Short mmCIF file of C-alpha atoms (C1' of nucleotides) in Angstrom, two decimals:
data_model
loop_
_atom_site.label_atom_id
_atom_site.label_comp_id
_atom_site.label_asym_id
_atom_site.label_seq_id
_atom_site.Cartn_x
_atom_site.Cartn_y
_atom_site.Cartn_z
CA MET X 1163 44.19 24.50 -23.00
CA ALA X 1164 41.59 23.89 -25.71
CA GLU X 1165 44.02 24.04 -28.62
CA LYS X 1166 42.58 23.96 -32.12
CA LYS X 1167 42.17 20.41 -33.38
CA THR X 1168 40.70 20.85 -36.82
CA GLU X 1169 39.67 23.88 -38.78
CA GLU X 1170 36.09 22.76 -38.93
CA PHE X 1171 35.54 22.40 -35.23
CA GLN X 1172 37.05 25.64 -34.13
CA GLY X 1173 34.56 27.88 -32.53
CA PHE X 1174 31.71 25.42 -32.78
CA GLU X 1175 29.25 26.68 -30.27
CA LEU X 1176 26.77 24.69 -28.27
CA ASP X 1177 23.81 25.74 -30.38
CA GLN X 1178 25.54 24.55 -33.50
CA HIS X 1179 26.38 21.11 -32.25
CA LEU X 1180 24.29 18.55 -34.04
CA CYS X 1181 24.01 16.38 -30.97
CA PHE X 1182 22.75 19.32 -28.97
CA ALA X 1183 20.31 20.36 -31.69
CA ILE X 1184 18.91 16.83 -31.69
CA TYR X 1185 18.85 16.79 -27.91
CA LYS X 1186 16.86 20.02 -27.91
CA ALA X 1187 14.43 18.94 -30.63
CA ASN X 1188 13.81 15.68 -28.81
CA HIS X 1189 13.24 17.64 -25.64
CA ALA X 1190 10.81 19.95 -27.40
CA PHE X 1191 8.77 17.04 -28.76
CA ASN X 1192 8.74 15.56 -25.32
CA ARG X 1193 7.42 18.78 -23.82
CA PHE X 1194 4.96 19.25 -26.63
CA TYR X 1195 3.41 15.81 -26.31
CA LYS X 1196 3.58 15.54 -22.54
CA PRO X 1197 0.45 17.49 -21.56
CA VAL X 1198 -1.65 15.68 -24.14
CA MET X 1199 -0.27 12.32 -23.10
CA LYS X 1200 -1.01 13.20 -19.52
CA LYS X 1201 -4.64 13.66 -20.50
CA LEU X 1202 -4.55 10.14 -21.94
CA GLY X 1203 -2.90 8.96 -18.74
CA ILE X 1204 0.38 7.89 -20.30
CA THR X 1205 3.96 9.15 -20.58
CA TYR X 1206 5.90 9.98 -23.74
CA PRO X 1207 7.97 6.75 -23.70
CA GLN X 1208 4.73 4.83 -23.22
CA TYR X 1209 3.30 6.72 -26.20
CA ILE X 1210 6.30 5.79 -28.35
CA THR X 1211 5.84 2.18 -27.28
CA LEU X 1212 2.15 2.24 -28.18
CA LEU X 1213 3.03 3.72 -31.60
CA ALA X 1214 5.11 0.62 -32.24
CA LEU X 1215 2.16 -1.55 -31.25
CA PHE X 1216 -0.31 0.41 -33.40
CA GLU X 1217 1.97 -0.35 -36.29
CA LYS X 1218 2.39 -4.02 -35.39
CA ASP X 1219 0.45 -5.72 -32.65
CA ASP X 1220 1.41 -8.86 -30.71
CA GLN X 1221 5.14 -8.29 -30.56
CA ARG X 1222 7.61 -10.00 -28.30
CA VAL X 1223 9.40 -7.84 -25.74
CA SER X 1224 12.71 -8.20 -27.55
CA GLU X 1225 11.03 -7.42 -30.88
CA LEU X 1226 9.62 -4.20 -29.45
CA GLY X 1227 13.02 -3.51 -27.97
CA GLU X 1228 14.75 -3.72 -31.35
CA ARG X 1229 12.24 -1.29 -32.78
CA LEU X 1230 12.54 1.16 -29.89
CA PHE X 1231 16.24 0.62 -29.12
CA LEU X 1232 15.34 -0.42 -25.60
CA GLU X 1233 15.94 -3.61 -23.69
CA SER X 1234 13.94 -5.63 -21.23
CA ASN X 1235 15.44 -3.80 -18.26
CA THR X 1236 13.67 -0.66 -19.48
CA LEU X 1237 10.70 -2.21 -21.24
CA THR X 1238 9.55 -4.70 -18.61
CA PRO X 1239 8.55 -2.13 -15.99
CA LEU X 1240 7.14 0.23 -18.63
CA LEU X 1241 5.02 -2.56 -20.10
CA LYS X 1242 3.86 -3.63 -16.67
CA ARG X 1243 2.55 -0.09 -16.14
CA LEU X 1244 0.75 -0.12 -19.48
CA GLU X 1245 -0.70 -3.49 -18.49
CA GLU X 1246 -1.84 -2.22 -15.10
CA MET X 1247 -3.58 0.66 -16.84
CA GLY X 1248 -5.30 -1.84 -19.11
CA PHE X 1249 -3.86 -0.70 -22.44
CA ILE X 1250 -1.92 -3.88 -23.21
CA SER X 1251 -1.74 -7.52 -22.19
CA ARG X 1252 1.42 -9.52 -21.56
CA THR X 1253 1.19 -13.26 -22.13
CA ARG X 1254 3.84 -15.96 -22.22
CA SER X 1255 4.09 -17.62 -25.61
CA LYS X 1256 2.75 -21.17 -25.70
CA GLU X 1257 5.44 -22.29 -28.16
CA ASP X 1258 8.32 -20.78 -26.20
CA GLU X 1259 7.69 -20.01 -22.58
CA ARG X 1260 10.64 -17.61 -22.48
CA GLN X 1261 8.88 -15.16 -24.77
CA VAL X 1262 6.32 -12.63 -23.61
CA ILE X 1263 3.86 -11.42 -26.22
CA VAL X 1264 2.69 -7.83 -25.87
CA SER X 1265 -0.75 -7.11 -27.30
CA LEU X 1266 -3.02 -4.08 -27.39
CA THR X 1267 -6.32 -4.32 -25.55
CA ASP X 1268 -9.43 -2.70 -27.01
CA GLU X 1269 -8.83 0.16 -24.63
CA GLY X 1270 -5.23 0.45 -25.85
CA ARG X 1271 -6.32 0.48 -29.48
CA GLY X 1272 -8.80 3.17 -28.54
CA LEU X 1273 -5.97 5.56 -27.76
CA SER X 1274 -4.94 5.79 -31.41
CA ASP X 1275 -7.63 8.32 -32.31
CA GLY X 1276 -6.48 10.82 -29.71
CA VAL X 1277 -2.92 10.17 -30.72
CA ILE X 1278 -3.54 10.95 -34.37
CA ASP X 1279 -5.08 14.26 -33.37
CA VAL X 1280 -1.93 15.22 -31.49
CA GLN X 1281 0.29 14.20 -34.37
CA HIS X 1282 -1.73 16.41 -36.62
CA CYS X 1283 -1.44 19.24 -34.12
CA ALA X 1284 2.33 18.84 -33.98
CA PHE X 1285 2.58 18.72 -37.75
CA THR X 1286 0.61 21.92 -38.23
CA SER X 1287 2.60 23.63 -35.47
CA LEU X 1288 5.75 22.93 -37.45
CA ASP X 1289 4.33 24.84 -40.39
CA ALA X 1290 6.32 22.73 -42.84
CA SER X 1291 5.43 20.82 -45.98
CA LEU X 1292 5.10 17.06 -45.89
CA GLU X 1293 8.05 16.91 -48.28
CA THR X 1294 10.29 18.93 -45.97
CA VAL X 1295 9.41 16.79 -43.00
CA THR X 1296 9.87 13.58 -44.94
CA GLU X 1297 13.28 14.69 -46.13
CA LEU X 1298 14.26 15.64 -42.60
CA VAL X 1299 13.12 12.26 -41.31
CA ASP X 1300 15.26 10.57 -43.96
CA GLN X 1301 18.28 12.62 -42.96
CA LEU X 1302 17.79 11.82 -39.28
CA ASN X 1303 17.36 8.13 -39.98
CA ASP X 1304 20.55 8.29 -42.04
CA ILE X 1305 22.42 9.87 -39.14
CA GLN X 1306 21.06 7.28 -36.76
CA ARG X 1307 22.14 4.48 -39.10
CA LYS X 1308 25.65 5.88 -39.58
CA LEU X 1309 26.24 6.57 -35.91
CA THR X 1310 24.97 3.13 -34.97
CA ALA X 1311 27.21 1.56 -37.59
CA ALA X 1312 30.23 3.60 -36.49
CA LYS X 1313 29.67 2.15 -33.00
CA ALA X 1314 31.98 4.67 -31.38
CA LYS X 1315 35.47 3.39 -31.93
CA VAL X 1316 37.20 3.82 -28.61
CA PRO X 1317 40.84 3.40 -29.56
CA ALA X 1318 42.90 3.02 -26.39
CA MET E 993 -11.24 2.10 -34.83
CA ALA E 994 -8.37 4.16 -36.22
CA GLU E 995 -10.43 5.98 -38.83
CA LYS E 996 -8.64 8.27 -41.22
CA LYS E 997 -8.26 11.74 -39.78
CA THR E 998 -6.43 13.62 -42.47
CA GLU E 999 -5.07 12.58 -45.82
CA GLU E 1000 -1.53 13.35 -44.81
CA PHE E 1001 -1.40 11.18 -41.75
CA GLN E 1002 -2.91 8.09 -43.20
CA GLY E 1003 -0.50 5.21 -43.19
CA PHE E 1004 2.25 7.14 -41.47
CA GLU E 1005 4.46 4.46 -40.12
CA LEU E 1006 6.60 4.56 -37.04
CA ASP E 1007 9.83 5.07 -38.95
CA GLN E 1008 8.41 8.09 -40.68
CA HIS E 1009 7.30 9.89 -37.59
CA LEU E 1010 9.48 12.89 -37.05
CA CYS E 1011 9.35 12.56 -33.28
CA PHE E 1012 10.48 8.97 -33.53
CA ALA E 1013 13.25 9.84 -36.00
CA ILE E 1014 14.50 12.48 -33.58
CA TYR E 1015 14.13 10.08 -30.66
CA LYS E 1016 16.24 7.53 -32.52
CA ALA E 1017 18.91 10.01 -33.63
CA ASN E 1018 19.20 11.30 -30.09
CA HIS E 1019 19.48 7.75 -28.89
CA ALA E 1020 22.18 7.01 -31.45
CA PHE E 1021 24.24 10.03 -30.39
CA ASN E 1022 23.82 8.93 -26.82
CA ARG E 1023 25.09 5.45 -27.62
CA PHE E 1024 27.86 6.81 -29.78
CA TYR E 1025 29.22 9.15 -27.14
CA LYS E 1026 28.63 6.90 -24.16
CA PRO E 1027 31.69 4.64 -24.35
CA VAL E 1028 33.99 7.59 -24.88
CA MET E 1029 32.38 9.54 -22.07
CA LYS E 1030 32.76 6.49 -19.88
CA LYS E 1031 36.50 6.64 -20.52
CA LEU E 1032 36.44 10.24 -19.32
CA GLY E 1033 34.39 9.10 -16.33
CA ILE E 1034 31.26 11.11 -17.18
CA THR E 1035 27.78 10.50 -18.57
CA TYR E 1036 26.26 12.00 -21.72
CA PRO E 1037 24.10 14.56 -19.85
CA GLN E 1038 27.18 15.52 -17.86
CA TYR E 1039 29.01 15.97 -21.17
CA ILE E 1040 26.25 18.22 -22.52
CA THR E 1041 26.47 20.24 -19.32
CA LEU E 1042 30.23 20.60 -19.64
CA LEU E 1043 29.80 21.73 -23.27
CA ALA E 1044 27.70 24.61 -21.95
CA LEU E 1045 30.45 25.46 -19.48
CA PHE E 1046 33.20 25.25 -22.11
CA GLU E 1047 31.23 27.83 -24.03
CA LYS E 1048 30.62 30.06 -21.01
CA ASP E 1049 32.19 29.45 -17.64
CA ASP E 1050 30.89 30.62 -14.24
CA GLN E 1051 27.19 30.29 -14.89
CA ARG E 1052 24.43 30.24 -12.35
CA VAL E 1053 22.43 27.02 -12.04
CA SER E 1054 19.34 28.64 -13.52
CA GLU E 1055 21.41 30.15 -16.34
CA LEU E 1056 22.76 26.70 -17.21
CA GLY E 1057 19.25 25.37 -16.93
CA GLU E 1058 17.89 27.82 -19.52
CA ARG E 1059 20.63 26.78 -21.89
CA LEU E 1060 20.07 23.05 -21.37
CA PHE E 1061 16.30 23.12 -20.83
CA LEU E 1062 16.77 21.61 -17.41
CA GLU E 1063 15.86 22.83 -13.97
CA SER E 1064 17.50 22.67 -10.58
CA ASN E 1065 15.75 19.41 -9.74
CA THR E 1066 17.77 17.75 -12.50
CA LEU E 1067 20.85 19.92 -12.47
CA THR E 1068 21.58 20.02 -8.75
CA PRO E 1069 22.35 16.30 -8.34
CA LEU E 1070 24.13 16.17 -11.72
CA LEU E 1071 26.32 19.13 -10.77
CA LYS E 1072 27.03 17.62 -7.37
CA ARG E 1073 28.39 14.55 -9.10
CA LEU E 1074 30.55 16.65 -11.40
CA GLU E 1075 31.78 18.50 -8.32
CA GLU E 1076 32.56 15.28 -6.46
CA MET E 1077 34.58 14.15 -9.46
CA GLY E 1078 36.49 17.41 -9.36
CA PHE E 1079 35.45 18.79 -12.76
CA ILE E 1080 33.52 21.80 -11.49
CA SER E 1081 33.12 23.90 -8.35
CA ARG E 1082 29.83 25.18 -6.92
CA THR E 1083 30.02 28.38 -4.90
CA ARG E 1084 27.30 30.59 -3.51
CA SER E 1085 27.37 34.07 -4.98
CA LYS E 1086 28.58 36.75 -2.58
CA GLU E 1087 26.13 39.32 -3.96
CA ASP E 1088 23.12 37.04 -3.77
CA GLU E 1089 23.39 34.06 -1.51
CA ARG E 1090 20.53 32.32 -3.32
CA GLN E 1091 22.60 31.88 -6.44
CA VAL E 1092 25.09 29.09 -6.97
CA ILE E 1093 27.86 29.78 -9.46
CA VAL E 1094 29.11 26.77 -11.40
CA SER E 1095 32.73 26.99 -12.58
CA LEU E 1096 35.08 24.62 -14.37
CA THR E 1097 38.12 23.44 -12.48
CA ASP E 1098 41.43 22.98 -14.29
CA GLU E 1099 40.65 19.29 -14.41
CA GLY E 1100 37.25 20.07 -15.92
CA ARG E 1101 38.75 22.35 -18.55
CA GLY E 1102 41.20 19.55 -19.31
CA LEU E 1103 38.36 17.38 -20.59
CA SER E 1104 37.77 19.63 -23.58
CA ASP E 1105 40.59 18.17 -25.63
CA GLY E 1106 39.25 14.64 -25.41
CA VAL E 1107 35.79 15.95 -26.12
CA ILE E 1108 36.85 17.71 -29.30
CA ASP E 1109 38.37 14.45 -30.54
CA VAL E 1110 35.06 12.67 -30.08
CA GLN E 1111 33.16 15.41 -31.83
CA HIS E 1112 35.49 15.10 -34.75
CA CYS E 1113 35.04 11.34 -34.74
CA ALA E 1114 31.26 11.73 -34.78
CA PHE E 1115 31.43 14.27 -37.57
CA THR E 1116 33.56 12.07 -39.79
CA SER E 1117 31.36 9.06 -39.03
CA LEU E 1118 28.41 10.99 -40.41
CA ASP E 1119 30.22 11.38 -43.72
CA ALA E 1120 28.43 14.65 -44.43
CA SER E 1121 29.61 18.08 -45.47
CA LEU E 1122 29.78 20.88 -42.94
CA GLU E 1123 27.10 22.66 -44.96
CA THR E 1124 24.70 19.73 -44.78
CA VAL E 1125 25.16 19.42 -41.04
CA THR E 1126 24.79 23.15 -40.51
CA GLU E 1127 21.59 23.20 -42.48
CA LEU E 1128 20.26 20.24 -40.53
CA VAL E 1129 21.12 21.93 -37.25
CA ASP E 1130 19.22 25.01 -38.40
CA GLN E 1131 16.18 22.93 -39.30
CA LEU E 1132 16.23 21.15 -35.96
CA ASN E 1133 16.58 24.40 -34.05
CA ASP E 1134 13.65 25.73 -36.05
CA ILE E 1135 11.54 22.73 -35.10
CA GLN E 1136 12.52 23.12 -31.48
CA ARG E 1137 11.58 26.79 -31.55
CA LYS E 1138 8.21 26.19 -33.19
CA LEU E 1139 7.25 23.31 -30.93
CA THR E 1140 8.28 25.27 -27.86
CA ALA E 1141 6.27 28.24 -29.07
CA ALA E 1142 3.23 26.10 -29.90
CA LYS E 1143 3.32 24.92 -26.29
CA ALA E 1144 0.97 22.04 -26.93
CA LYS E 1145 -2.48 23.48 -26.90
CA VAL E 1146 -4.59 21.09 -24.87
CA PRO E 1147 -8.11 22.14 -25.76
CA ALA E 1148 -10.49 20.44 -23.32
"C1'" DA D 588 18.88 -38.49 -22.54
"C1'" DG D 589 21.78 -35.16 -20.59
"C1'" DT D 590 25.21 -31.49 -20.11
"C1'" DG D 591 26.69 -27.07 -21.66
"C1'" DA D 592 25.68 -22.99 -24.38
"C1'" DT D 593 22.34 -19.76 -25.77
"C1'" DT D 594 18.24 -17.05 -25.56
"C1'" DT D 595 14.54 -14.34 -23.24
"C1'" DA D 596 12.81 -11.68 -19.82
"C1'" DA D 597 13.26 -10.04 -15.28
"C1'" DT D 598 15.88 -7.88 -11.52
"C1'" DC D 599 19.15 -4.63 -9.38
"C1'" DG D 600 21.79 -0.34 -8.78
"C1'" DT D 601 23.06 4.19 -10.49
"C1'" DG D 602 21.97 8.20 -12.94
"C1'" DT D 603 18.69 11.24 -15.43
"C1'" DT D 604 14.17 13.79 -15.99
"C1'" DC D 605 10.34 16.12 -14.22
"C1'" DG D 606 6.14 17.74 -11.45
"C1'" DA D 607 5.44 19.40 -7.03
"C1'" DT D 608 6.93 21.11 -2.86
"C1'" DT D 609 10.28 23.23 0.45
"C1'" DT D 610 13.81 26.30 2.27
"C1'" DA D 611 16.37 30.29 2.33
"C1'" DA D 612 17.54 34.85 0.50
"C1'" DT D 613 16.06 38.93 -1.60
"C1'" DT D 614 12.76 42.37 -3.11
"C1'" DT D 615 8.54 44.99 -2.71
"C1'" DG D 616 5.29 47.89 -0.58
"C1'" DA D 617 2.53 49.41 3.07
"C1'" DT M 974 10.64 48.54 9.29
"C1'" DC M 975 8.68 44.47 8.55
"C1'" DA M 976 5.33 41.29 6.47
"C1'" DA M 977 4.10 39.43 1.87
"C1'" DA M 978 5.61 38.20 -2.58
"C1'" DT M 979 9.15 36.65 -5.41
"C1'" DT M 980 13.26 34.22 -6.72
"C1'" DA M 981 16.96 30.49 -6.58
"C1'" DA M 982 18.28 26.23 -5.48
"C1'" DA M 983 17.41 22.01 -3.19
"C1'" DT M 984 14.49 18.03 -2.03
"C1'" DC M 985 11.15 14.32 -2.92
"C1'" DG M 986 8.75 10.75 -5.48
"C1'" DA M 987 7.73 8.41 -9.82
"C1'" DA M 988 9.24 7.06 -14.29
"C1'" DC M 989 12.82 6.15 -17.61
"C1'" DA M 990 17.51 4.46 -19.32
"C1'" DC M 991 21.17 1.32 -19.06
"C1'" DG M 992 25.17 -1.81 -17.55
"C1'" DA M 993 25.44 -5.96 -15.22
"C1'" DT M 994 23.61 -9.96 -13.40
"C1'" DT M 995 20.09 -13.68 -12.73
"C1'" DA M 996 16.51 -17.27 -13.65
"C1'" DA M 997 14.19 -20.04 -16.61
"C1'" DA M 998 13.40 -22.16 -21.01
"C1'" DT M 999 15.22 -23.87 -25.17
"C1'" DC M 1000 18.80 -25.52 -28.20
"C1'" DA M 1001 22.90 -28.09 -29.65
"C1'" DC M 1002 25.70 -31.78 -29.46
"C1'" DT M 1003 27.53 -35.91 -28.08
#
DNA sequence: AGTGATTTAATCGTGTTCGATTTAATTTGA
DNA sequence: TCAAATTAAATCGAACACGATTAAATCACT
């Protein structure tokens, strides 16, 4: 059982697995942001969604989904909650009734100030230079791109 | 609205946010592993859990939880599913009846071969040297450690 | 114009995550 | 010894993630 497959993977321990390291870092960000988001009355996925809207307002659900790698089955209920809380509005497009346009309300836009504070707090907690972080972001985006492209070839 | 807060954060776009880059990379790993895990009949979180057991068998639920940053509320149902599928056993400790010891079954141990194949596939898809990946893992673990230590200081 | 294919969002069921609480076993201290 | 505190896992409810399906609108093509 558990014969050696390649030299490089022998003895790889959990902590050294890239996927686990990413899992943990994601987890840590989640935990870090959660209490602050709670103060704002939103969850971390809702925060990520709002980030996408701060960057570009009035997006279609599917447009947001491409950006966030989520689909309507996840986004629809999440967006309905943000709408209920008054941070966004959801309106059917006049040109194409199939499309739902998601827009920030004034109250939603108002969250961005608090959000920028937290980002700054996270950044300073990391105690890293902007260059280091930028390089890391590039590497992670590269990994994401390559894994997405590889698309997990399931042979059999 | 959205006044500048610090020089460094001005104009930070979604793609450049570290938390979003990590979110996406985690997502990509999830998607990458999912179809293969499906073939093995397990989910990605179940896979991560089994990794921890491959590394150290016969762990208590809380011990596993420390390793995976999960608690019994998440682990208990997940472990029950793994038990139902016959990959692990859950037995109350004789010394302390409060503790539940999680152990791999032969069938569970048998998954490790398939798992190592997938890891290798992911590694080659990344097209990166072992050194690069190792360094990245170290950086991510560092981020995780610092964020966890910072513990999100909510002032008000 | 009208039928079939496509697109868009919504819905449904299962599994994961987590805060909060509960239950049972063990430990502590009077 | 025995009641209070602590610990370990389980339970509960809400939110998220996703595969699969559905409903409605639009498009394409004859």
